[in-house]
mmCIF file of C-alpha atoms in Angstrom:
data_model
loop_
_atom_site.group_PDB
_atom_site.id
_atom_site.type_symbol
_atom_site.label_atom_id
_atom_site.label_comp_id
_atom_site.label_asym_id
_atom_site.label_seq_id
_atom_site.Cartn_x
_atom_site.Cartn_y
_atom_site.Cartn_z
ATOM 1 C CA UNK A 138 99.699 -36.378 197.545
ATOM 2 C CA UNK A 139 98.701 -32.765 197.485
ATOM 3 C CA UNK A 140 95.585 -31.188 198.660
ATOM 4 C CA UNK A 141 94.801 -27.968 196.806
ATOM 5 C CA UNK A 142 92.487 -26.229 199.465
ATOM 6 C CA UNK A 143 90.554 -22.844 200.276
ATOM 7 C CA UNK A 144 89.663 -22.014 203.999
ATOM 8 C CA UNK A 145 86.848 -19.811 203.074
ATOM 9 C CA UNK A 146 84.904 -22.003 200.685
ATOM 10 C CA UNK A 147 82.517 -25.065 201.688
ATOM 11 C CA UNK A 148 83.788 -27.849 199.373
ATOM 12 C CA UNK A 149 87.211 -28.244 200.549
ATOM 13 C CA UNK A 150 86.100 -27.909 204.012
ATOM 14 C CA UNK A 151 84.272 -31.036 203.145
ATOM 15 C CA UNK A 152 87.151 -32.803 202.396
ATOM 16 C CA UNK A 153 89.006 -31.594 205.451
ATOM 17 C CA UNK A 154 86.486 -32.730 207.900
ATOM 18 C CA UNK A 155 86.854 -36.471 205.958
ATOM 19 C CA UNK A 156 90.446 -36.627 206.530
ATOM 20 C CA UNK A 157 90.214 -34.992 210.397
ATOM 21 C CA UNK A 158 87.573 -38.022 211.027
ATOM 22 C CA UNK A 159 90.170 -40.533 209.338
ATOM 23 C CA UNK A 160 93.368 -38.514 211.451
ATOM 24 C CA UNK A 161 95.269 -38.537 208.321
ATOM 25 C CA UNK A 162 97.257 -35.156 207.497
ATOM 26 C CA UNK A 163 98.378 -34.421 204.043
ATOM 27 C CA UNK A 164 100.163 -31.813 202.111
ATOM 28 C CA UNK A 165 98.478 -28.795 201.824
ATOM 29 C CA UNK A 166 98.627 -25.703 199.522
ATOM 30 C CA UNK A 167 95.893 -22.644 199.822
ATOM 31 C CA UNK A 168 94.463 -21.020 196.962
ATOM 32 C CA UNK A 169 92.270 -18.081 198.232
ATOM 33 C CA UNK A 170 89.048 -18.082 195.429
ATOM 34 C CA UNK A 171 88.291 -14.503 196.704
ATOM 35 C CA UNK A 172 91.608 -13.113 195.243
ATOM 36 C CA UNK A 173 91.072 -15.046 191.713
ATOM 37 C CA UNK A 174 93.960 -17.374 192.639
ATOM 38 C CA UNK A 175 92.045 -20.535 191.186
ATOM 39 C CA UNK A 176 92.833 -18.406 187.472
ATOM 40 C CA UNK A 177 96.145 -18.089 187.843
ATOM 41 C CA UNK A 178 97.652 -19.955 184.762
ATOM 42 C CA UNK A 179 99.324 -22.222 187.461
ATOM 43 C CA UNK A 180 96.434 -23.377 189.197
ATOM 44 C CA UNK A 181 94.530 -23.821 185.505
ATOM 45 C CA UNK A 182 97.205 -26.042 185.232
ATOM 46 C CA UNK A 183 96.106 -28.251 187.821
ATOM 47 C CA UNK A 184 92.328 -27.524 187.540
ATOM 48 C CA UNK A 185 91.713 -26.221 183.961
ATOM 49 C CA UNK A 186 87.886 -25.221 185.387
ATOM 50 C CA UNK A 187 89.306 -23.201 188.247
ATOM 51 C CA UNK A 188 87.666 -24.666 190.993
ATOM 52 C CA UNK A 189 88.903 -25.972 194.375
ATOM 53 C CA UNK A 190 89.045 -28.396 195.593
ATOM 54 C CA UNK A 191 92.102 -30.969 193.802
ATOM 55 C CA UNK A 192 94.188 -33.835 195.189
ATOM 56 C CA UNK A 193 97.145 -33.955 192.671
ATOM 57 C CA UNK A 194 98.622 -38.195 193.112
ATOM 58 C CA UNK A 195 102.031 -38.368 193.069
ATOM 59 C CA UNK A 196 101.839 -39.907 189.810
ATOM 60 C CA UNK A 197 100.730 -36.926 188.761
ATOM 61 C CA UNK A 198 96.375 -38.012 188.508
ATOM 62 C CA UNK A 199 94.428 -34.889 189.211
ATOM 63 C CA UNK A 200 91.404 -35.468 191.177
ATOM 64 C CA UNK A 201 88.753 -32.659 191.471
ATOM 65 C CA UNK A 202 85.254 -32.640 193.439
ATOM 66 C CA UNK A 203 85.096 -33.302 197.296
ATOM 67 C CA UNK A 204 83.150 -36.516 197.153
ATOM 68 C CA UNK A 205 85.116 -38.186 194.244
ATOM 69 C CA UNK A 206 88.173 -36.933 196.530
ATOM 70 C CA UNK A 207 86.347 -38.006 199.661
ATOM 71 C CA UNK A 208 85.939 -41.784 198.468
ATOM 72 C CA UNK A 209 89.096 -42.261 197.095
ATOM 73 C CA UNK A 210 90.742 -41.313 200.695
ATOM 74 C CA UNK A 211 88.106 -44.163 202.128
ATOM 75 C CA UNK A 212 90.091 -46.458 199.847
ATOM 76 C CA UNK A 213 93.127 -45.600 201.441
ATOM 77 C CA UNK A 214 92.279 -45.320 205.058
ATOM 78 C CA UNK A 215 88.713 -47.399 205.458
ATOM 79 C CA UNK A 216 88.990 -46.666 209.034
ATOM 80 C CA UNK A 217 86.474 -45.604 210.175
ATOM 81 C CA UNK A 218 84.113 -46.061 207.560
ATOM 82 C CA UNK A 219 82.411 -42.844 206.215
ATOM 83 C CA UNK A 220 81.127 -44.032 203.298
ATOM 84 C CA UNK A 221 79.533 -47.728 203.910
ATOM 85 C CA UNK A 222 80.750 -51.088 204.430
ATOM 86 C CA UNK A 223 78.642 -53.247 201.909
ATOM 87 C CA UNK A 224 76.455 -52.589 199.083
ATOM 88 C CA UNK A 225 73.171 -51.951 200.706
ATOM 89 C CA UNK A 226 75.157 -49.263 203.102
ATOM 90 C CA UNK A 227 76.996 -47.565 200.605
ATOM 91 C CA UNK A 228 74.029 -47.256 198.112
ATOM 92 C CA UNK A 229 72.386 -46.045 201.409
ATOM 93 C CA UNK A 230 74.739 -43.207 202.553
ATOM 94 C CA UNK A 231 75.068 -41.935 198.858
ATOM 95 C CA UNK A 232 71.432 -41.737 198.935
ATOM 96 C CA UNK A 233 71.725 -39.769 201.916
ATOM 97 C CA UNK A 234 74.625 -37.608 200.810
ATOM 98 C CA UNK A 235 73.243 -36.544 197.573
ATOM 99 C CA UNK A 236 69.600 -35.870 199.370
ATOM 100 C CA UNK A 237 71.869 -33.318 201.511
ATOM 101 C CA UNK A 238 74.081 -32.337 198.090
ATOM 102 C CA UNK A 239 71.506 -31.523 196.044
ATOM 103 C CA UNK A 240 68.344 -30.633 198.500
ATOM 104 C CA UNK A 241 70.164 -28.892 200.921
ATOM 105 C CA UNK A 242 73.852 -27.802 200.384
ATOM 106 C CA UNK A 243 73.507 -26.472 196.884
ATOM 107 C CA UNK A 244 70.245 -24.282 197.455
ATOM 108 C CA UNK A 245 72.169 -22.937 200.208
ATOM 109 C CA UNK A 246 74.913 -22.670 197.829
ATOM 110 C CA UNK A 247 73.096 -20.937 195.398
ATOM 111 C CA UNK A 248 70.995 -18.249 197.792
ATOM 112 C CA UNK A 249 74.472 -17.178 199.177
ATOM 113 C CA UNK A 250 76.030 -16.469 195.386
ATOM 114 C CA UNK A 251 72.698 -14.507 194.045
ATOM 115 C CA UNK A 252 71.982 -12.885 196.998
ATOM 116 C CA UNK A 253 74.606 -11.416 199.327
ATOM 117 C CA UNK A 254 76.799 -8.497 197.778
ATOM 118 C CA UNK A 255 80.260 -10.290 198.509
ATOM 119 C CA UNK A 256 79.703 -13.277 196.166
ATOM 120 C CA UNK A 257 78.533 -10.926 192.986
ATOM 121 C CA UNK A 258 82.786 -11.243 191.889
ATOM 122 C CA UNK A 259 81.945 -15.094 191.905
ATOM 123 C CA UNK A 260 78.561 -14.788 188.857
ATOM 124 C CA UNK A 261 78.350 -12.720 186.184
ATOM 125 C CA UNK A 262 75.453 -11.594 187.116
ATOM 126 C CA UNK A 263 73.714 -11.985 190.281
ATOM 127 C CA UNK A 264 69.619 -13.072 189.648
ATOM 128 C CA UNK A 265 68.406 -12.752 192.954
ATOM 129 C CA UNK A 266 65.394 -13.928 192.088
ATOM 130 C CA UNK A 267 66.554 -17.367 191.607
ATOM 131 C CA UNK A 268 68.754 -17.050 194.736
ATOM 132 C CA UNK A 269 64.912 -16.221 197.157
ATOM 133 C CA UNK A 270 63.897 -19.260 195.185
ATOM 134 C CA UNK A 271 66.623 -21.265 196.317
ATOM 135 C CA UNK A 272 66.278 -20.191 199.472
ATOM 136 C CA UNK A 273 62.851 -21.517 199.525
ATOM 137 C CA UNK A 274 64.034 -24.847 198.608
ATOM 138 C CA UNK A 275 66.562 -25.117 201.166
ATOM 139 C CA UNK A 276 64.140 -24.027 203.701
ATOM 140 C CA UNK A 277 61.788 -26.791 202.970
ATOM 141 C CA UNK A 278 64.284 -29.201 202.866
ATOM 142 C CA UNK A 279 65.397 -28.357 206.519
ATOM 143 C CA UNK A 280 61.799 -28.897 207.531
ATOM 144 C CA UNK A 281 61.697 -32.740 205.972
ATOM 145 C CA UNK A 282 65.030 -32.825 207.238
ATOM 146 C CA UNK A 283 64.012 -32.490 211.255
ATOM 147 C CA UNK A 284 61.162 -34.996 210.622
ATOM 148 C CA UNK A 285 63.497 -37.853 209.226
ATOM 149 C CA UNK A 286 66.036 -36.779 212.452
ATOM 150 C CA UNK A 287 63.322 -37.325 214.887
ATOM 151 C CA UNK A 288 63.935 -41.149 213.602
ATOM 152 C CA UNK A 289 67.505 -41.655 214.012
ATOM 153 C CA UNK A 290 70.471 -39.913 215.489
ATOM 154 C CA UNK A 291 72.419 -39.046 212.091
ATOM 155 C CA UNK A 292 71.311 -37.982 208.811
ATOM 156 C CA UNK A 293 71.465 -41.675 207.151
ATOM 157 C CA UNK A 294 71.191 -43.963 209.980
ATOM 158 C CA UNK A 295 72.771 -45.128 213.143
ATOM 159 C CA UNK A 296 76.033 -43.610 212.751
ATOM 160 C CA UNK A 297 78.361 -40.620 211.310
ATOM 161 C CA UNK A 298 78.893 -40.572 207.887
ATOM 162 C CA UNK A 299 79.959 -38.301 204.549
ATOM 163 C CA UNK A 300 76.635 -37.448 204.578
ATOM 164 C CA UNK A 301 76.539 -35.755 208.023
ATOM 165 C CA UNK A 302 80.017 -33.596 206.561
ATOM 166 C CA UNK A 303 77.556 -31.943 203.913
ATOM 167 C CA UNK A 304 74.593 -31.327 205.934
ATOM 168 C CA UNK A 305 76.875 -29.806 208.378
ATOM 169 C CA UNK A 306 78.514 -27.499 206.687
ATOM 170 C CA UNK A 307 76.094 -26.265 204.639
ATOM 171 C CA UNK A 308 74.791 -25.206 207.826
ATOM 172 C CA UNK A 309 78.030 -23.764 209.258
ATOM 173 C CA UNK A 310 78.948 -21.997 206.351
ATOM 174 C CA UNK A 311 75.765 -20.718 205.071
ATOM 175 C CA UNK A 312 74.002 -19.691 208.147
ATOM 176 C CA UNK A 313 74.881 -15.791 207.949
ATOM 177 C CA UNK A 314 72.913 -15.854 204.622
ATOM 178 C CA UNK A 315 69.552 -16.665 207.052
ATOM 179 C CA UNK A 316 69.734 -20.344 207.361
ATOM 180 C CA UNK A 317 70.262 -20.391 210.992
ATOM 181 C CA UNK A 318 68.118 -23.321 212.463
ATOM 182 C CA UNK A 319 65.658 -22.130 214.712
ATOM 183 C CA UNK A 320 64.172 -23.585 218.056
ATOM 184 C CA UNK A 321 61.212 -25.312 216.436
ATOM 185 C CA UNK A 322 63.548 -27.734 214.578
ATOM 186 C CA UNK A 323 64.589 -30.072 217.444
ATOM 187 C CA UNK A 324 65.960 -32.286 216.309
ATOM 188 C CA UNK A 325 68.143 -30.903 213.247
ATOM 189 C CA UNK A 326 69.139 -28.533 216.359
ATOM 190 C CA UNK A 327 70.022 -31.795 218.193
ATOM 191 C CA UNK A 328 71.986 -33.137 215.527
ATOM 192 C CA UNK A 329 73.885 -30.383 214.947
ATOM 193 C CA UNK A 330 75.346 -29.787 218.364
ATOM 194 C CA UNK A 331 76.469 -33.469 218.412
ATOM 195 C CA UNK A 332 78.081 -33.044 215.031
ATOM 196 C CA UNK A 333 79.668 -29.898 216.397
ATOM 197 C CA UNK A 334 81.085 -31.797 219.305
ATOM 198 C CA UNK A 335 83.501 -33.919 217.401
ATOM 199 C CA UNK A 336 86.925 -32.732 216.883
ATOM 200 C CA UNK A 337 86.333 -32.853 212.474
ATOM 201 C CA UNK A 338 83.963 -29.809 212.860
ATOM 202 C CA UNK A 339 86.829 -27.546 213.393
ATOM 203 C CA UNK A 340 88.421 -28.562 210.114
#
């Protein structure tokens, strides 16, 4: 296997913190996003859309977005389990991991590309606008989010999980875009110092 990765970017950092939980080291090549290096005909090859991250098989298979990447790696090394270990569980932590996906990670996603001057290369156009919106959305979303960790010690349930890789570093890597977490939320505070503890976090 092959991991096409980007150190700067968010989604392949997701799939490095899954395989520094498993301990599993594969093949690496970087492809820096900043320089346009995801266009280059050779990479197109690869990933026709231009985004990171892929896992290329080495029958060839292309696989593209972290998660899809994410649970295919749980097929190979199940241990430990990120991703749930029966049906209720695993419907359970993709609940969870999309809540962070889609509530949290991408609004953060989307306030740091329409609102701070280095990401205008990555849009056409920057509407920032939509990016203060988003921002709004991710904000409110932290809010629910320290109320439902005041329950349980990781984002869904008892133990870590994929979904505790998203939450995380949407935090980490789109804090300097004024999503740092603040005193009054305890226990998203809480959570995220334990999360920082583990070895992954440095991935």
């Amino acid at each position: 296997m092959k991991f096409y990765d980007s150190k700067i970017a968010p989604n392949p950092r997701r799939v490095r913190m899954f395989l520094a939980e498993k301990g599993v080291e594969i093949d690496t090549v970087e492809i820096d996003f900043m320089k346009g290096e995801t266009k280059s005909p050779e990479y197109r090859k690869i990933a026709p859309n231009a985004m990171v991250p892929a896992l290329v098989l080495d029958d060839g298979t292309v696989l593209q977005e972290s998660v899809a990447i994410c649970r295919y790696l749980e097929s190979l090394y199940p241990e430990p389990n990120l991703m749930g270990t029966d049906a209720l569980e695993q419907a359970q932590i993709e609940m969870w991991q999309r809540k962070m996906e889609f509530e949290l990670f991408l609004p953060m996603a989307h306030t740091f590309r329409h609102t701070h001057p280095i990401a205008a290369p990555l849009e056409k156009k920057q509407c920032r606008d939509w990016g203060e919106r988003q921002r709004e959305i991710a904000t409110r979303r932290i809010r629910i989010l320290d109320g439902e960790l005041a329950e349980r010690p990781f984002v869904a349930g008892e133990r870590f999980t994929i979904a505790d890789i998203t939450a995380f570093i949407a935090f980490t890597n789109f804090k300097f875009v004024g999503f740092e977490i603040g005193p009054e939320q305890e226990n998203v505070l809480r959570w995220f110092r334990e999360v920082k503890k583990r070895p992954s976090a440095s991935a």
